[in-house]
Tab-separated table of C-alpha atoms in Angstrom:
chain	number	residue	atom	x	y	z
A	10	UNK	CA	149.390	174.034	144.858
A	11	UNK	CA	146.244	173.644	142.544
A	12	UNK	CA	145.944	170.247	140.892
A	13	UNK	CA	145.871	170.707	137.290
A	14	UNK	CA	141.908	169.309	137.221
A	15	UNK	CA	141.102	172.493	139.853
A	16	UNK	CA	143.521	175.130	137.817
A	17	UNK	CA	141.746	173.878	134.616
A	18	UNK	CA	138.306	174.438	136.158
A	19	UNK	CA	139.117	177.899	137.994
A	20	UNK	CA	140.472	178.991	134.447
A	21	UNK	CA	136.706	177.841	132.941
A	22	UNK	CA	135.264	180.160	135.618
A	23	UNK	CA	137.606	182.567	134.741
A	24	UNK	CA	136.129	182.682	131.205
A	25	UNK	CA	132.738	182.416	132.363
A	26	UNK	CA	133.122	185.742	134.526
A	27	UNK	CA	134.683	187.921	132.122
A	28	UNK	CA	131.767	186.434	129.660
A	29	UNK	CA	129.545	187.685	132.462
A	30	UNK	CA	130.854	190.975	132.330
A	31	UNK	CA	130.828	190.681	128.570
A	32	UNK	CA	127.139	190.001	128.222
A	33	UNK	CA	126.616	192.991	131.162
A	34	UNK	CA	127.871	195.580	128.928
A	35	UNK	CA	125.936	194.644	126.207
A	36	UNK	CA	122.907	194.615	128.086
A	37	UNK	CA	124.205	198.287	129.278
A	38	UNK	CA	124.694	199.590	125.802
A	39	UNK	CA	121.460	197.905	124.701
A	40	UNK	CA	119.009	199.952	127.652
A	41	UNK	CA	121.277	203.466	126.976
A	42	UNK	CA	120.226	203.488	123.605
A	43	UNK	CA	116.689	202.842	124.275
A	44	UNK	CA	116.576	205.746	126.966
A	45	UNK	CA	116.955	203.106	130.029
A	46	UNK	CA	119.465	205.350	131.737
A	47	UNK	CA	118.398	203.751	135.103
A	48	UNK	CA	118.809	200.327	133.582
A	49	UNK	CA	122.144	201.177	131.744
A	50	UNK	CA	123.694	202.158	134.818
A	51	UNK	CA	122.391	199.302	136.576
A	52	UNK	CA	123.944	197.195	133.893
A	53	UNK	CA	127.101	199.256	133.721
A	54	UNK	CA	127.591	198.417	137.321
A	55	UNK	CA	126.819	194.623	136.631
A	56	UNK	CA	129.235	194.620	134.255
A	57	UNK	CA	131.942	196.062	136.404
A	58	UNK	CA	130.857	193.992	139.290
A	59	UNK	CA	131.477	190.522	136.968
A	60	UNK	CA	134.871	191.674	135.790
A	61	UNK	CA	136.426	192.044	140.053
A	62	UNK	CA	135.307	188.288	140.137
A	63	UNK	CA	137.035	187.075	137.401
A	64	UNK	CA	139.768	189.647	138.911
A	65	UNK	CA	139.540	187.534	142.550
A	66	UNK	CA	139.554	184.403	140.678
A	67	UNK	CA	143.081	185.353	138.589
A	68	UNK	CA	144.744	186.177	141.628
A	69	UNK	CA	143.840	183.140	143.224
A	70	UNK	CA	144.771	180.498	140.936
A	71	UNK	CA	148.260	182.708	140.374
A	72	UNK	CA	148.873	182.546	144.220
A	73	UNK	CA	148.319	179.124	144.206
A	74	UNK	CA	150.819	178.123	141.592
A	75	UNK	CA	148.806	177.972	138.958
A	76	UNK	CA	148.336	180.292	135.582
A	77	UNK	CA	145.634	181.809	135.219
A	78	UNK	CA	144.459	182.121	131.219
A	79	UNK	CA	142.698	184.660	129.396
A	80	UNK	CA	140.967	183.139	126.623
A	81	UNK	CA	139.007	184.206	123.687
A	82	UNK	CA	135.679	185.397	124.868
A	83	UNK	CA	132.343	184.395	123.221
A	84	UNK	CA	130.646	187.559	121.288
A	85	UNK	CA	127.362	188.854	123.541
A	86	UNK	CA	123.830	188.892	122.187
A	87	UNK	CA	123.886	192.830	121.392
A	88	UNK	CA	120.090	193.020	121.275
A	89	UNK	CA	116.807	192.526	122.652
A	90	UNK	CA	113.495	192.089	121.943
A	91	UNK	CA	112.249	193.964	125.068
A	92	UNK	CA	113.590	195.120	128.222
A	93	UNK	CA	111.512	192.103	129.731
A	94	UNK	CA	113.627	189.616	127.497
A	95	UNK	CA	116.905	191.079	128.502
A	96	UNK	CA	116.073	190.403	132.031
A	97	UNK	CA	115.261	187.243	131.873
A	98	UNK	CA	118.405	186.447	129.906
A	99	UNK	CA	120.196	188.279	133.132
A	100	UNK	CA	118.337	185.841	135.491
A	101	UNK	CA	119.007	182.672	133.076
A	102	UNK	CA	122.804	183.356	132.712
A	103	UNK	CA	122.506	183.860	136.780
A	104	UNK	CA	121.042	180.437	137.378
A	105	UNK	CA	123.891	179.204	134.720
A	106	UNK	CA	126.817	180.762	136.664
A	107	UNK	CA	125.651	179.653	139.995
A	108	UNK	CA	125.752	175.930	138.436
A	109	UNK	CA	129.245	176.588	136.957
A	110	UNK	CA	130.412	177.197	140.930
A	111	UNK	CA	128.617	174.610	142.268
A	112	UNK	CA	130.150	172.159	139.930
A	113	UNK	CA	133.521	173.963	140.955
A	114	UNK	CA	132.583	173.447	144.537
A	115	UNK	CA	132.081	169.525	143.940
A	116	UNK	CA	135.298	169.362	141.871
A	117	UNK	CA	137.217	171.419	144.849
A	118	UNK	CA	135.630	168.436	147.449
A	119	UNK	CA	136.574	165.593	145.230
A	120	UNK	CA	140.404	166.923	145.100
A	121	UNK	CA	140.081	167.122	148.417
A	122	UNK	CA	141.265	170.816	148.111
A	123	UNK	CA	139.838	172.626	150.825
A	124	UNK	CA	141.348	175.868	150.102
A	125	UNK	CA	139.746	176.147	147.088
A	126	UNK	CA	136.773	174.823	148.685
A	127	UNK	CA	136.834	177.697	151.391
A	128	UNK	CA	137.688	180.300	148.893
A	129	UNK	CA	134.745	179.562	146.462
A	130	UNK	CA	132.162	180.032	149.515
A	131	UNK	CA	131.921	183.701	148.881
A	132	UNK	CA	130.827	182.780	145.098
A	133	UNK	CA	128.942	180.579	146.252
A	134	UNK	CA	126.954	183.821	148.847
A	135	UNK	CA	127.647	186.270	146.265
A	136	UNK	CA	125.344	183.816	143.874
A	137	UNK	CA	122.540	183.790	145.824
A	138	UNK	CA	122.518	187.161	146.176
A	139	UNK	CA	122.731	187.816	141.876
A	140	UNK	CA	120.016	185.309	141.731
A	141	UNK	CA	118.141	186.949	144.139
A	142	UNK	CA	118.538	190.196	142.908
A	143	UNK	CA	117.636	189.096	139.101
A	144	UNK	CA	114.481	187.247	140.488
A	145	UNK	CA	113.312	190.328	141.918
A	146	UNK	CA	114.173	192.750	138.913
A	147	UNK	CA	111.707	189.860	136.643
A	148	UNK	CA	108.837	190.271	139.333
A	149	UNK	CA	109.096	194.127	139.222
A	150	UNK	CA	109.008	194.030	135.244
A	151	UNK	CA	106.282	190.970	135.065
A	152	UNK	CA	104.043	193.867	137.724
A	153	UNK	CA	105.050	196.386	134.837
A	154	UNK	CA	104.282	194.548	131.858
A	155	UNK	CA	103.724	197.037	129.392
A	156	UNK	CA	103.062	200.044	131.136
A	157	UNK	CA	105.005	202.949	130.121
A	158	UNK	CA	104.659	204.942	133.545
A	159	UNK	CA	105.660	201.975	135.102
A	160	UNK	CA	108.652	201.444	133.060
A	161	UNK	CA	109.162	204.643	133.553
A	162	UNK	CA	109.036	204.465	137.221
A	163	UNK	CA	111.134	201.575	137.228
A	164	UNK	CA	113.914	202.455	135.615
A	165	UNK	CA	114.088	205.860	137.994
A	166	UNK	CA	114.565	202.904	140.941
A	167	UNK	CA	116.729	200.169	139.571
A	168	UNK	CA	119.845	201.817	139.930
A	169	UNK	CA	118.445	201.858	144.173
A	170	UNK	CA	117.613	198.226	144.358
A	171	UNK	CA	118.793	196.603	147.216
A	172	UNK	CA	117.525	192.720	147.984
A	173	UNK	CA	119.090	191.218	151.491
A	174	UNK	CA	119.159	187.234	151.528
A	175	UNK	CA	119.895	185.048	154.255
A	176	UNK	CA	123.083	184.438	152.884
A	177	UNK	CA	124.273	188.330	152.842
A	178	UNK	CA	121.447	188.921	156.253
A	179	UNK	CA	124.031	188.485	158.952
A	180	UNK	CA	122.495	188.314	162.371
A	181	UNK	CA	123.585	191.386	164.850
């Protein structure tokens, strides 16, 4: 059983996922209509990708007696001043969700609810990895910078990016 303190913060995170995907998508529609196929698709994908974890996170707090909620979502930024900008708002709202599941972590330790606790590990991996990834994607633009070839170039290769972090590296 969740206590009502860790259903009310899994439902939060909930919210905060499906924002994710939310903010994703408009970041995908944003690069398509510039001509950022590469991007869009990249975006597309991110989009998709934040929607399965608020998916994981439903089913959890319904198998653990809880209700999950679907709330009103907050309406997306729908443009951007540059591709550059857009990125860094990616790698800002990165940093932001990987505080949102540490706080959950602390919460699931101070309710002593080490289910919770164990479940919210892969978030807590799968974090690193989006902040990793975003990090990477704002030093490849920053070596860009306003270089058409290279933006050029670059969105050819996004939708190939692969970054491996200690937490995903598993030793052999």
């Amino acid at each position: 059983m969740l206590s009502k303190t860790i259903e009310e913060a899994l439902n939060n995170q909930i919210k905060i996922e499906a924002e994710s995907s939310q903010i994703y998508l408009a970041m995908a529609c944003w690069a398509e209509v510039k001509g950022l196929e590469g991007v869009s698709n990249f975006m597309y994908a991110q989009s998709d990708e934040e929607r399965e974890h608020m998916l994981k996170l439903v089913k959890f707090v319904n198998e653990r007696g809880g209700h999950a909620k679907i709330s009103e979502l907050k309406a997306p930024n729908v443009t951007f001043n540059s591709f550059k900008a857009m990125f860094e708002k990616l790698f800002d709202h990165e940093v932001f969700v990987s505080q949102s599941i540490n706080e959950l972590v602390h919460i699931s330790l101070q309710e002593k609810d080490y289910a919770t606790h164990n479940f919210l590990q892969w978030y807590v991996a799968e974090q690193i990895e989006e902040e990793a990834v975003a990090r990477t994607i704002l030093d490849k633009v920053n070596m860009i910078g306003d270089d058409k070839g290279g933006l050029y170039l670059f969105d050819r290769d996004i939708e190939n990016l692969t970054v491996t972090t200690a937490a995903t590296n598993t030793p052999e």
